[in-house]
Short mmCIF file of C-alpha atoms in Angstrom, two decimals:
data_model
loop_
_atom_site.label_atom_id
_atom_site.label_comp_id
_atom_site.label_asym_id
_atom_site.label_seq_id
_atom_site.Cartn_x
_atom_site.Cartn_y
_atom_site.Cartn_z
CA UNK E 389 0.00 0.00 0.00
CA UNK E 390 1.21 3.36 -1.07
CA UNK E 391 2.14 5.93 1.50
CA UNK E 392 3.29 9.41 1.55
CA UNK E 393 5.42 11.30 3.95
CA UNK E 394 5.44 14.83 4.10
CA UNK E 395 8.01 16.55 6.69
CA UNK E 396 8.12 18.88 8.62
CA UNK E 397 4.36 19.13 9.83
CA UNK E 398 4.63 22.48 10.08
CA UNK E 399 7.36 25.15 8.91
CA UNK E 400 7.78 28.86 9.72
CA UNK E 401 10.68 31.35 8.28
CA UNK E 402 10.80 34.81 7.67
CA UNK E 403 10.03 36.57 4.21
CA UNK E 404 12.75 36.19 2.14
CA UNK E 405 14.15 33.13 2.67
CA UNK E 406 14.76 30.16 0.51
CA UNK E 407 12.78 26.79 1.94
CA UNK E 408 12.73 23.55 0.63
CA UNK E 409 9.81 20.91 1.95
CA UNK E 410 10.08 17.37 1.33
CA UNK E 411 7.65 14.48 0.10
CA UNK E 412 8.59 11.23 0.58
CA UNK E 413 6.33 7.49 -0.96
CA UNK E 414 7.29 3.67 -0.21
CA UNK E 415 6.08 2.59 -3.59
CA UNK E 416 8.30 3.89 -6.29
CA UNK E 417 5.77 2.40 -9.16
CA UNK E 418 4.05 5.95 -9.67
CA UNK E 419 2.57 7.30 -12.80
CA UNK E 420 3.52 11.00 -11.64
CA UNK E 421 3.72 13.48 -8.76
CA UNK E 422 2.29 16.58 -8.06
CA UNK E 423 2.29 19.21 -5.43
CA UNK E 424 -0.62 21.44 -4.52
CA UNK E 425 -1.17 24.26 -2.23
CA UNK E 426 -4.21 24.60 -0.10
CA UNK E 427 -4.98 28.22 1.67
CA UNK E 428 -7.44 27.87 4.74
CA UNK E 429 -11.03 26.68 4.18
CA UNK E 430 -10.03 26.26 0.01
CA UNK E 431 -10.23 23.56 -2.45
CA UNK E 432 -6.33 22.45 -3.58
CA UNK E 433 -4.44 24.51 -6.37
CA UNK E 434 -2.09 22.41 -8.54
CA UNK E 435 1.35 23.98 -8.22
CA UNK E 436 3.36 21.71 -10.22
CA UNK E 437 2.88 18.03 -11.92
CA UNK E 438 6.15 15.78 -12.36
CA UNK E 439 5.61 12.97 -14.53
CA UNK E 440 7.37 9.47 -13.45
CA UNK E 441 9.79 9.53 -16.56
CA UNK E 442 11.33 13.99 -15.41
CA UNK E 443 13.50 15.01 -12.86
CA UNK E 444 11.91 18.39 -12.05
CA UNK E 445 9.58 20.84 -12.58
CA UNK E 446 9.81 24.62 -12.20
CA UNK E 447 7.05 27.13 -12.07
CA UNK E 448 8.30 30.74 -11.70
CA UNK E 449 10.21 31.03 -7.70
CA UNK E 450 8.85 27.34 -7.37
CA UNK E 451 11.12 23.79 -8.66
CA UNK E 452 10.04 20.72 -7.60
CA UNK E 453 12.48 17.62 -7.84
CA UNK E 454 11.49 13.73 -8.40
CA UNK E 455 13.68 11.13 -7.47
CA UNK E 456 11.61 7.83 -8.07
CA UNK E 457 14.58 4.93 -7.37
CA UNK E 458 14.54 6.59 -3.41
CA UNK E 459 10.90 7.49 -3.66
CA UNK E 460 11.78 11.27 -3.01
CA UNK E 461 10.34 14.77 -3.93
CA UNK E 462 11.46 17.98 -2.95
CA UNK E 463 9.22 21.26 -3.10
CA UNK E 464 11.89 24.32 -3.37
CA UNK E 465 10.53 28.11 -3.14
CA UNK E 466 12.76 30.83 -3.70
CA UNK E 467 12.30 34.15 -2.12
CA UNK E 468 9.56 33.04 -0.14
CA UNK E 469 6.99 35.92 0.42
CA UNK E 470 4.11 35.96 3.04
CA UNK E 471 1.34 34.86 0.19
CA UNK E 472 3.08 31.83 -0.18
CA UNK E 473 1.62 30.97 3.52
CA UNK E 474 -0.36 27.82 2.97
CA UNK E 475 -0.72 24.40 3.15
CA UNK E 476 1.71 22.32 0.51
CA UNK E 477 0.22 18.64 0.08
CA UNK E 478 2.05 16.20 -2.72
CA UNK E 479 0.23 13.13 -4.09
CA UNK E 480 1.19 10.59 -5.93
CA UNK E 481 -0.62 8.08 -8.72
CA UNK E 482 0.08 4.77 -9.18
CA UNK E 483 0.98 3.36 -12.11
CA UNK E 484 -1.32 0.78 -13.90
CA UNK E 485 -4.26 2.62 -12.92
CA UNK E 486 -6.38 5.37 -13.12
CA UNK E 487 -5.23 8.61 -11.59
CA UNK E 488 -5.97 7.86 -8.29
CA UNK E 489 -4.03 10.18 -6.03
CA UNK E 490 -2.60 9.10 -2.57
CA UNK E 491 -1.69 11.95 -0.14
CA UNK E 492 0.86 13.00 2.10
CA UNK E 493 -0.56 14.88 5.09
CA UNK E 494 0.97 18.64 3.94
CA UNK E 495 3.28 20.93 5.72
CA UNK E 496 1.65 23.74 7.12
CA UNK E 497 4.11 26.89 6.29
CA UNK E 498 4.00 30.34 7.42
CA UNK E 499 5.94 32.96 5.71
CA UNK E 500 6.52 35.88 8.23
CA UNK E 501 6.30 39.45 7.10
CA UNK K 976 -16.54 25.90 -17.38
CA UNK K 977 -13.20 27.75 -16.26
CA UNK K 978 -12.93 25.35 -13.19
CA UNK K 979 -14.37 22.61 -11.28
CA UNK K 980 -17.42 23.96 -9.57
CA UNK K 981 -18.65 22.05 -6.50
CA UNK K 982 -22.25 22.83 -4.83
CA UNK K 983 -23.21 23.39 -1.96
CA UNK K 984 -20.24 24.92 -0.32
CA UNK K 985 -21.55 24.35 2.61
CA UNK K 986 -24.23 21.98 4.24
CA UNK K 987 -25.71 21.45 8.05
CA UNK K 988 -27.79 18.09 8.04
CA UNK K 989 -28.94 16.46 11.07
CA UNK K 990 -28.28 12.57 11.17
CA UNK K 991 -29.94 10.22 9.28
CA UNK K 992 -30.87 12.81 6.42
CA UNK K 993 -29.72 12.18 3.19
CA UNK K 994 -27.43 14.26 1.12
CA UNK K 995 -26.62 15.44 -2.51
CA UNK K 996 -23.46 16.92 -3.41
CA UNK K 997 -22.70 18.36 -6.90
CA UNK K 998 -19.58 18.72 -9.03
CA UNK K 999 -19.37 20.09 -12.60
CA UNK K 1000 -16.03 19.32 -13.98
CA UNK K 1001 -14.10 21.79 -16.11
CA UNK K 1002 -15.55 21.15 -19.91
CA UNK K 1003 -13.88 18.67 -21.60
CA UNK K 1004 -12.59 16.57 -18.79
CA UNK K 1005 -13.40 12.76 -18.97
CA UNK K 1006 -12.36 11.76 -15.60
CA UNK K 1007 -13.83 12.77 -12.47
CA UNK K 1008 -12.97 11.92 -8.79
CA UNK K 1009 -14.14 12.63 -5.09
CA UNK K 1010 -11.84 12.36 -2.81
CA UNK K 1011 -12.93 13.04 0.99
CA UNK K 1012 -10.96 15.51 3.89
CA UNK K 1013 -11.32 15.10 7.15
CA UNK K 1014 -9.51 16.44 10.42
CA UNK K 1015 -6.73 13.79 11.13
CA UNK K 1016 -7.66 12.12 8.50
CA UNK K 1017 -5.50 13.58 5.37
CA UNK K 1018 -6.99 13.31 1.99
CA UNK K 1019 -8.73 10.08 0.86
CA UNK K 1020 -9.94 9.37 -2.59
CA UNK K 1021 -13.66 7.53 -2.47
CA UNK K 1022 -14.56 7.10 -6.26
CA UNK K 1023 -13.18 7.68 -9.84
CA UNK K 1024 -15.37 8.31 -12.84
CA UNK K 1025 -14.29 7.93 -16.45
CA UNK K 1026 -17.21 9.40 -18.35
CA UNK K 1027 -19.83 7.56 -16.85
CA UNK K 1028 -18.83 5.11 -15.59
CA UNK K 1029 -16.87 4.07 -12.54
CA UNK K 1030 -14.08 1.74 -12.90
CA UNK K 1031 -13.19 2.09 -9.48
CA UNK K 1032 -15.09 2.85 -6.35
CA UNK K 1033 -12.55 0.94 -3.48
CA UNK K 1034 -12.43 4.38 -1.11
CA UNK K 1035 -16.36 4.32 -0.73
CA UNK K 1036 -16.77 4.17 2.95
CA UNK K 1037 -19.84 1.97 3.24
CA UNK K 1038 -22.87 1.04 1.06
CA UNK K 1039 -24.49 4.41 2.39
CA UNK K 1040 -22.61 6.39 0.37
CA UNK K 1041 -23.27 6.37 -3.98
CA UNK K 1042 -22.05 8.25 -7.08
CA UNK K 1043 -23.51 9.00 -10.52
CA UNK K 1044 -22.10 10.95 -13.45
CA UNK K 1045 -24.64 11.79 -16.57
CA UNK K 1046 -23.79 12.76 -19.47
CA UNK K 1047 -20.24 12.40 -18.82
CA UNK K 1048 -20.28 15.49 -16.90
CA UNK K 1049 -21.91 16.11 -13.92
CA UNK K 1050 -21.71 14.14 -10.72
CA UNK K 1051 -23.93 13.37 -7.76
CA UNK K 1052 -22.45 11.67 -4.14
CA UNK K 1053 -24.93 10.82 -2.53
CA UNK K 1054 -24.55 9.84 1.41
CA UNK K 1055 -27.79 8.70 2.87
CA UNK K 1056 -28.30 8.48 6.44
CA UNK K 1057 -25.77 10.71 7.21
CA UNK K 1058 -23.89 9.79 10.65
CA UNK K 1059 -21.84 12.33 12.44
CA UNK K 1060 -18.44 10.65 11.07
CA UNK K 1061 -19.52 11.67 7.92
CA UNK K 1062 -18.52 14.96 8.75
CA UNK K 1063 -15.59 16.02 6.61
CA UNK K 1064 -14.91 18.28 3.28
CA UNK K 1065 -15.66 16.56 0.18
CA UNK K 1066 -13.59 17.63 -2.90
CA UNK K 1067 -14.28 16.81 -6.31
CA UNK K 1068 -11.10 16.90 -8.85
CA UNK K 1069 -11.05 16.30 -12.94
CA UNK K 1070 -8.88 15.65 -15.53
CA UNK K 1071 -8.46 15.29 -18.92
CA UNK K 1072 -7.74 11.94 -19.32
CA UNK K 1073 -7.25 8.46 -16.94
CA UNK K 1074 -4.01 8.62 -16.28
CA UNK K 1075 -0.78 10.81 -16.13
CA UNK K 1076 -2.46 13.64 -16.50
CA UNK K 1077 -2.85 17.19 -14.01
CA UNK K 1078 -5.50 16.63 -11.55
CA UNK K 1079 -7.61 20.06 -10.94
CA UNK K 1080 -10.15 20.49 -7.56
CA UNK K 1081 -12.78 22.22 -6.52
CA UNK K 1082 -13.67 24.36 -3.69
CA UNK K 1083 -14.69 21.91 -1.77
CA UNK K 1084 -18.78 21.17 0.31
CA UNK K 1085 -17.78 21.31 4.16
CA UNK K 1086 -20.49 18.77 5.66
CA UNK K 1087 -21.23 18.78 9.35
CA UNK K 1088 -23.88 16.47 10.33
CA UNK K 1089 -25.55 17.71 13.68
#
């Protein structure tokens, strides 16, 4: 069964800084990855979609990294500014099968003025 | 439409009502999925739609809880006699195609059975 790892819990830096979060999943047999944000009381917003065959993906201050063989990702956000605060969640699909996504439990982060 | 549009956004039942919650998919999408949120719970996925039918429906809780999609659009989970552990935000996602493809949500219907 397919689980995903998402540390830390909960992150908080000041505005400015560069911050990486991390994603890890025990089954490296994934069709793709993809990170989402969530702000308070919101549906999710796709942020970036890695299929299983790339490396990364990068999205203006935001590159996300895939490593399947270790069953890593890696969420990096340059320059962070405070309406970046949110809730980050990746999720994976398996392959062989429909695009059923399996979620880490997010890292909250707060980006402090 | 421009996105995936999910109705009500919010509902208060009491228990043992039933419920209808609605997703429109952005046009053009041929899969559809609900996936359920609750507190300490994380994101689960309940059902997957590809057009109108469901080729998999393994994260449906129990036999109280039902799905249709018509006209390979719209869809209707239905949760009859709601319990308070039903409580939870239910999100409804499309995409273009099965597999490998960018998965978009909706807003979301926060349920609270009283």
């Amino acid at each position: 069964k397919q689980e995903v790892t998402q540390i830390p819990a909960a992150l908080s830096v000041p505005e400015g800084e560069n911050l990486v979060l991390n994603c890890s999943f025990t089954d490296s047999a994934i069709y793709n990855l993809q990170w989402f944000r969530q702000d308070p009381g919101k549906g999710l917003t796709s942020l970036l979609l890695i299929q299983s065959s790339q490396r990364e993906q990068t999205s203006g201050r935001l590159n996300a990294s895939l490593d399947k063989s270790s069953g890593r990702s890696t969420l990096y956000i340059a320059a962070s500014q405070p309406g970046d605060s949110a809730t980050y969640l990746c999720a994976v699909s398996r392959s062989g099968g429909a695009q059923k996504l399996v979620f880490g439990q997010g890292t909250r982060l707060t980006i402090n003025p | 439409g421009a996105g995936v549009s999910q109705s009500p956004s919010n509902k208060v039942t009491e228990k043992g009502k039933d419920v209808e919650l609605r997703c429109d998919p952005i046009s053009g999408h041929t899969a559809l999925y609900w996936y359920r949120q609750s507190l300490g719970q994380g994101l689960e996925f309940l059902i997957y739609f590809q057009g109108n039918s469901a080729p998999d429906k393994s994260g449906l809780p129990s036999d109280r809880f039902s799905a249709e999609r018509t006209g390979g659009s719209v869809s209707t989970l239905t949760i009859q006699r709601t319990q308070q552990e039903d409580s939870a935000v239910y999100l409804c996602a499309s995409s273009l195609g099965a597999a490998n493809t960018e998965a978009f949500f909706g807003q979301g219907t926060r349920l609270t059975v009283v």
